[in-house]
Coordinates of C-alpha atoms in Angstrom, one line a residue:
X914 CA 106.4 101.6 94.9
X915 CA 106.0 98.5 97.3
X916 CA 103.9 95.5 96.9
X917 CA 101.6 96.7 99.0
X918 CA 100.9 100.6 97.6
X919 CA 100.3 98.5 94.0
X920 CA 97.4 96.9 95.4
X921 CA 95.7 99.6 97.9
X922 CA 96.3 102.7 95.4
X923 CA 96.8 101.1 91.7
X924 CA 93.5 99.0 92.1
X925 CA 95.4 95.7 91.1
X926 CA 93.0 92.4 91.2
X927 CA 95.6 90.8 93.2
X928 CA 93.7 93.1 95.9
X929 CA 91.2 89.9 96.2
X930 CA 93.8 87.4 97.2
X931 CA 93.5 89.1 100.6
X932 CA 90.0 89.5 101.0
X933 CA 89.2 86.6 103.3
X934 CA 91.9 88.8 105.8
X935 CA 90.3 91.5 105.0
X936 CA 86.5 90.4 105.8
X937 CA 87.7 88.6 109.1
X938 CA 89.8 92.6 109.9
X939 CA 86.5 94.2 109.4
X940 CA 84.4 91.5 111.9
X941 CA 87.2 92.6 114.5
X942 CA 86.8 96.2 114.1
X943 CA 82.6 96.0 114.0
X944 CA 82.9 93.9 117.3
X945 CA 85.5 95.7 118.6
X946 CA 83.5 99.4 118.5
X947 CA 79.9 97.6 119.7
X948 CA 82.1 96.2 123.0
X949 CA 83.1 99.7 124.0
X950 CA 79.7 101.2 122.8
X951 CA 77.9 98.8 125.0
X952 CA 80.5 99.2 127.4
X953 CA 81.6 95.9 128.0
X954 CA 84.8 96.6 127.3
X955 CA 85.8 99.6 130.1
X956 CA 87.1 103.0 128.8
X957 CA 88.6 105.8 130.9
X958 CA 86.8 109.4 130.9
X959 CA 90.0 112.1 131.7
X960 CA 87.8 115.4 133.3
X961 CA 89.6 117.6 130.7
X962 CA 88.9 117.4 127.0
X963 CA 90.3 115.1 125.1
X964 CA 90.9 116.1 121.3
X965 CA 92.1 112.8 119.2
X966 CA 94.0 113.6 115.9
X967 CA 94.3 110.2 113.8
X968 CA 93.3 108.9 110.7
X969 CA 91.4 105.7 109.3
X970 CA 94.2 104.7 106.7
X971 CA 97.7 103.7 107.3
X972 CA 100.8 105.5 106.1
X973 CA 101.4 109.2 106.2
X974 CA 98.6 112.1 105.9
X975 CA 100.5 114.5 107.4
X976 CA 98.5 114.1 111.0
X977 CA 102.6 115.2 113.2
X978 CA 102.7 118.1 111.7
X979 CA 98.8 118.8 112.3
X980 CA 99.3 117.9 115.6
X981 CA 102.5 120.5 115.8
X982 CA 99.9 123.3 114.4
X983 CA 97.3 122.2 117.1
X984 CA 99.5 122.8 119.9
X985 CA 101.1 125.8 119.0
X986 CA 97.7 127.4 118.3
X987 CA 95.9 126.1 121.4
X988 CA 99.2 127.0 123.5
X989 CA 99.1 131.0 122.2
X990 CA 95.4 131.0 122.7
X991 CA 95.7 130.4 126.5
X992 CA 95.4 126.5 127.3
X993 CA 97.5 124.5 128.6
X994 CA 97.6 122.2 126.5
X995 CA 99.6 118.7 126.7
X996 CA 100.2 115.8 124.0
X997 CA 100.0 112.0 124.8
X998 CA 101.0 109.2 122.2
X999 CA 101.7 105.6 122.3
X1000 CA 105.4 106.0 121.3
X1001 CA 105.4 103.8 118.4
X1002 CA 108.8 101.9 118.1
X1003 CA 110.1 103.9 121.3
X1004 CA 112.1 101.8 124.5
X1005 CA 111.6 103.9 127.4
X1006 CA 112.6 103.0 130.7
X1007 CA 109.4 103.5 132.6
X1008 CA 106.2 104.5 132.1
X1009 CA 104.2 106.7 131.4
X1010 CA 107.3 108.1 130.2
X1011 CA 107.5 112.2 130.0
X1012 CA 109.8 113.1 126.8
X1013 CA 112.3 116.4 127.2
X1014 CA 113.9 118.3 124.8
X1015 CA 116.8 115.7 125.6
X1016 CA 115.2 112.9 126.0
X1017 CA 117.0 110.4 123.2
X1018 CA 114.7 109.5 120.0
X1019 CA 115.4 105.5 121.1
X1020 CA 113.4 106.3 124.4
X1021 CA 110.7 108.7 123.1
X1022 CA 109.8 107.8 119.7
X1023 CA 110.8 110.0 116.9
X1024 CA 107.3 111.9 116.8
X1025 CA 107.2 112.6 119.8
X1026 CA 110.8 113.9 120.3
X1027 CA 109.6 116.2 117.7
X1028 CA 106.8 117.6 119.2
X1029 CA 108.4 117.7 121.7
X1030 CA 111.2 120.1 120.2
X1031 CA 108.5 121.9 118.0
X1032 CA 106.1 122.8 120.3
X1033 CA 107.6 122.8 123.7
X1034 CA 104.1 121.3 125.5
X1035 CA 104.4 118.2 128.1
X1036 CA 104.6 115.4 126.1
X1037 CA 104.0 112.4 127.4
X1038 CA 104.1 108.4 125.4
X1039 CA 102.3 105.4 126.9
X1040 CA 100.6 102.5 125.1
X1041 CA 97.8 102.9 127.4
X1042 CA 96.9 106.4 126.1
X1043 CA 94.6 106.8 129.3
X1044 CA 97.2 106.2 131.6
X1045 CA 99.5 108.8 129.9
X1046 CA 95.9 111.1 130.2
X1047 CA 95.5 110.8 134.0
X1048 CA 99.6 111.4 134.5
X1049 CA 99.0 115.0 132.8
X1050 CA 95.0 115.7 133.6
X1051 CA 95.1 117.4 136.8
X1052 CA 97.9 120.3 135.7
X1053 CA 96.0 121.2 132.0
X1054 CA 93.6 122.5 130.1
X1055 CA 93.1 120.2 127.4
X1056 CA 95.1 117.1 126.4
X1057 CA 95.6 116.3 122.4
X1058 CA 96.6 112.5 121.4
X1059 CA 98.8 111.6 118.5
X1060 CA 97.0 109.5 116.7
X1061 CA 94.4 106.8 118.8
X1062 CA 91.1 107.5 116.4
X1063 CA 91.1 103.6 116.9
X1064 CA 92.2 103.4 120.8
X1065 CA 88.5 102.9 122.4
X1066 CA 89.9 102.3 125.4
X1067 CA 90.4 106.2 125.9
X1068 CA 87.2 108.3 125.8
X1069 CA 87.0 111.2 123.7
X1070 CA 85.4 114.9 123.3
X1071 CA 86.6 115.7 120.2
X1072 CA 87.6 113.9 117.3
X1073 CA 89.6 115.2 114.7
X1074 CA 90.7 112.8 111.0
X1075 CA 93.4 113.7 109.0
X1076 CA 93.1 112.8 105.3
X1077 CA 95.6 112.5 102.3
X1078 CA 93.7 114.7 100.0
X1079 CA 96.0 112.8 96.7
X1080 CA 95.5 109.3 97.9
X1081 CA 92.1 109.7 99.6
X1082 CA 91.8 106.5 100.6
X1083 CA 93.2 104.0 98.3
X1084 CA 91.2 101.3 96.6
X1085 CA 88.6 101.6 99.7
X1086 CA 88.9 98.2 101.2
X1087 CA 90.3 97.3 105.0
X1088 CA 93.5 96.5 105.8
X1089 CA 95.2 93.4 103.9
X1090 CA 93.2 94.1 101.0
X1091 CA 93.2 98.0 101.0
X1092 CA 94.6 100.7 103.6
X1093 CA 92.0 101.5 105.8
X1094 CA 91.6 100.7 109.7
X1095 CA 88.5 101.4 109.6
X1096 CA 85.8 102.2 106.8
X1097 CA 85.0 105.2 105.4
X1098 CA 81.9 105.7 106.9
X1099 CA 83.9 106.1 110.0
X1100 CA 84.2 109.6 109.2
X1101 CA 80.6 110.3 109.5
X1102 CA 80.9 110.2 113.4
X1103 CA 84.1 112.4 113.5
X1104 CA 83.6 115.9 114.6
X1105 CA 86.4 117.6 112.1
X1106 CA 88.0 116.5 109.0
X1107 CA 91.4 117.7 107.5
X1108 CA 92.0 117.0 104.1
X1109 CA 95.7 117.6 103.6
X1110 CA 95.8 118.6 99.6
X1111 CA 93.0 118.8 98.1
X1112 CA 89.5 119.3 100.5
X1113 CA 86.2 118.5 100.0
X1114 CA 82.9 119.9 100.9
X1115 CA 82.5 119.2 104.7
X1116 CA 86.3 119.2 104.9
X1117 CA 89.1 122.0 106.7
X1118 CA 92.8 122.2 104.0
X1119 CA 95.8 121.7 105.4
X1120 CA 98.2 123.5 103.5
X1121 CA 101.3 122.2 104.2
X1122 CA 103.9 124.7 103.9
X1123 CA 107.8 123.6 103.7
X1124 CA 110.4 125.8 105.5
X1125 CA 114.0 126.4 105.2
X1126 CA 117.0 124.1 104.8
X1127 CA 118.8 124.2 108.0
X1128 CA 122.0 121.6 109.1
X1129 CA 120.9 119.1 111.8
X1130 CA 121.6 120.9 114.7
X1131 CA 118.9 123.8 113.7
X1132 CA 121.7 126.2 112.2
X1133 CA 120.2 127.8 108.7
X1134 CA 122.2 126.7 105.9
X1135 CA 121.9 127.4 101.9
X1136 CA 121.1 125.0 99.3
X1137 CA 120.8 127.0 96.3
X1138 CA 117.7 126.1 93.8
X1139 CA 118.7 123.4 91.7
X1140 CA 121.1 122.0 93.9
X1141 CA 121.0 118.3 93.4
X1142 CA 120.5 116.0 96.3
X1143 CA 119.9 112.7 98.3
X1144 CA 116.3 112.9 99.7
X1145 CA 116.2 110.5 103.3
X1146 CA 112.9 109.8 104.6
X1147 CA 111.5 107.5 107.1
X1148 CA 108.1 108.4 106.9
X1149 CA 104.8 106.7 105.7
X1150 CA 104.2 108.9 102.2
X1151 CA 108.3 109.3 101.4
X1152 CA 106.7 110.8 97.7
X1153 CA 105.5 113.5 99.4
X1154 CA 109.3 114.8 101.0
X1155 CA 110.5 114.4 97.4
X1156 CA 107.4 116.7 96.2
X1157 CA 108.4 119.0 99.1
X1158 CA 112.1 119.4 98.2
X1159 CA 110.9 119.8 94.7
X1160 CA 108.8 122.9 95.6
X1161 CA 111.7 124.2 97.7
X1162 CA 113.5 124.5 94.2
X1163 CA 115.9 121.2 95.3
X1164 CA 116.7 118.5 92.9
X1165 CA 116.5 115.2 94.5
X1166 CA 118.6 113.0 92.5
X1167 CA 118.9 110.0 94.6
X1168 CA 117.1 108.3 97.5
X1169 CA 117.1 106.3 100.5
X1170 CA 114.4 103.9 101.2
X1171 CA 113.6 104.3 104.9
X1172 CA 110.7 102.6 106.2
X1173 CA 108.5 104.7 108.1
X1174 CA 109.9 105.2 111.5
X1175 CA 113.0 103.3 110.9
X1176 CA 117.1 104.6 110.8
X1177 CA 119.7 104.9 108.5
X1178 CA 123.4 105.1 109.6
X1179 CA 125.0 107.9 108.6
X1180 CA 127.9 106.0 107.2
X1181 CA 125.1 103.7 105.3
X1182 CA 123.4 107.4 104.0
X1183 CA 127.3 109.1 102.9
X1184 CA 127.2 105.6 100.9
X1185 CA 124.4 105.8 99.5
X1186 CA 124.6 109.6 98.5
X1187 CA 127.9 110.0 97.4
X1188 CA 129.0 113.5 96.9
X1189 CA 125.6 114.2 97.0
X1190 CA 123.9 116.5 100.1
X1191 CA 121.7 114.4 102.3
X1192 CA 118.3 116.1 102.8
X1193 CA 116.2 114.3 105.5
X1194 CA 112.7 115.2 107.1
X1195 CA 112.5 116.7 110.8
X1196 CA 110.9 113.5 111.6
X1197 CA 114.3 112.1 110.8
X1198 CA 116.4 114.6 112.1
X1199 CA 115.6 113.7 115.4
X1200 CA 117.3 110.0 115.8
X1201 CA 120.7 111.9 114.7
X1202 CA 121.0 113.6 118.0
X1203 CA 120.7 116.9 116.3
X1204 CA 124.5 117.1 115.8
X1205 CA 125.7 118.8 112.7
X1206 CA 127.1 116.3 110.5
X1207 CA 129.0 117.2 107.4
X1208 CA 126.9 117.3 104.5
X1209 CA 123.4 116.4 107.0
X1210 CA 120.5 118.7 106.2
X1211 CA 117.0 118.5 107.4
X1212 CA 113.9 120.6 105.3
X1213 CA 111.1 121.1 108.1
X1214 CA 107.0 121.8 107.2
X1215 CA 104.5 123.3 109.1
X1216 CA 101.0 122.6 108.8
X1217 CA 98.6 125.9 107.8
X1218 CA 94.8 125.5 108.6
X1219 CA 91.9 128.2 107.8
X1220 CA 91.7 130.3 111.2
X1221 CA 87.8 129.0 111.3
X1222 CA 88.6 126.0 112.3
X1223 CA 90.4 127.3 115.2
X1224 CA 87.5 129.1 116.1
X1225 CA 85.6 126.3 116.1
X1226 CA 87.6 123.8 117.9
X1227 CA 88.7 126.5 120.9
X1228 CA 84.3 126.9 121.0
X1229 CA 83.6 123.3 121.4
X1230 CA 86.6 122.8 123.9
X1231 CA 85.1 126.1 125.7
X1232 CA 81.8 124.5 126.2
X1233 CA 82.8 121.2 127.0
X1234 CA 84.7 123.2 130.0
X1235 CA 81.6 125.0 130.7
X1236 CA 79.9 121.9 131.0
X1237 CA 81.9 120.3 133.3
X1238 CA 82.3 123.4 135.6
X1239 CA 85.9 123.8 134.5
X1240 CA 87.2 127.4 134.4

């Protein structure tokens, strides 16, 4: 556990050494939200709706896989539906920059690459989210952004937060001192919450359902139960891949710290691992090239939420189309 996940989830006192950050994070955020409220600081308004899937606390909650699930269900429900991100980490050589299913993980970001791949809508990266909006407006429906609860500068219709239903949020406090971006009574002025593992009154599960083993290049392979592995994974809650493989009947033996978003040599990983399978996340899988390397395996989830909720969101997106004379 870092230095950091001792303070924001342990509740160590050493949290107070950072409140003075903290307090002078949380003045920035207040001010930040009353400029764009008051609209002295300019926001762009796409004419589709515009669904935002994010979160108030860093790390991972599970929101890519949420934002796979979204996509798919929108897609078979008749929208044409289209995902913009800011590419976090990603080097492309313009932009807005339009990922394809070969676009190279360096250039579009691993989640988006894998949205990409999952999903097969137009994904799109930009740090100006409403400049990656107005590229893709005119030829859909509706338009979903990875991540951006916090990226004012982009109007929204619909706002959706993601939760870690185990880790909640942490000791409570704003970034240095706890996790959040935001305080909790942000989520009073969201439209849905998503509790992945655990919901609450007021809040949708997320069950989040692991798949099959399969080598890197998306052939099936077997991994008997029990089989003892290396678990890889670059993402921002790493304990929940090794609960994951766990419930997959896997035995992760050994690990590899990856920070989230961040790349391991394969040479580096066959060290590491030994004579041990190497068992990374999708998320992961990406930034090999998908080529099936010797003793590589990738476990994949998919995100499962109540078929309510679905009804709900496809309503509000109806009338918001209805309301803007949009067939």
């Amino acid at each position: 556990m870092s230095f950091h996940d001792k303070i924001w989830f342990q509740d160590s006192p050493l949290k107070w050494l950072f409140w003075p950050f903290s307090f002078i994070f949380g003045l920035i955020v207040r001010l930040r939200r009353f400029l764009y409220a008051r609209k002295i600081l300019s926001s762009y308004r796409s004419r589709i709706p515009v669904v935002v899937v994010g979160n108030i606390m860093v790390g991972g909650n599970g929101k890519t896989p949420v934002v796979i699930a979204l996509a798919e269900e929108l897609s078979a429900r008749g929208f044409r539906t289209g995902v913009v991100s800011r590419g976090y980490g990603a080097h492309p050589p313009m932009l807005p920059y339009e990922v394809t299913p070969d676009s190279p993980a360096a250039e579009a970001g691993d989640e988006p690459l894998l949205i990409k791949l999952k999903t097969g809508v137009r994904m799109v990266t930009d740090p100006r989210r409403s400049r990656a909006v107005q590229y893709l407006e005119n030829d859909l429906d509706v338009i979903l952004t990875d991540d951006g609860l916090q990226h004012y500068a982009l109007e929204r219709d619909i706002e959706i937060a993601v939760i870690d239903g185990k880790r909640r949020f942490g000791n409570g406090h704003l970034l240095p001192m706890g996790p959040l971006r935001e305080p909790v009574s942000r989520l009073g002025k969201v439209n849905y919450i998503l509790n992945n593992g655990g919901a609450m009154p007021g809040e949708y599960p997320v069950r989040l359902v692991p798949g099959r083993v399969c080598r890197l290049n998306g052939d099936p392979a077997d991994l008997p139960a029990g089989t003892e592995v290396c678990a890889l994974s670059g993402i921002g809650d790493p304990e929940r891949f090794i609960r994951t493989l766990k419930e997959t009947g896997l035995c992760p033996a050994r690990r590899i710290a990856v920070p989230d978003h961040g790349f391991v040599p394969a040479d580096e990983a066959r060290r590491v691992a030994g004579d041990l399978p190497v068992v990374m996340t999708e998320k992961d899988m990406v930034k090999y090239g998908r080529k099936d390397l010797p003793g590589f395996y990738c476990l994949g989830i998919r995100a499962e939420i109540a078929p309510e909720f679905y009804d709900r969101l496809v309503s509000d997106i109806r009338h918001i189309q209805k309301e803007r004379g949009i067939s």
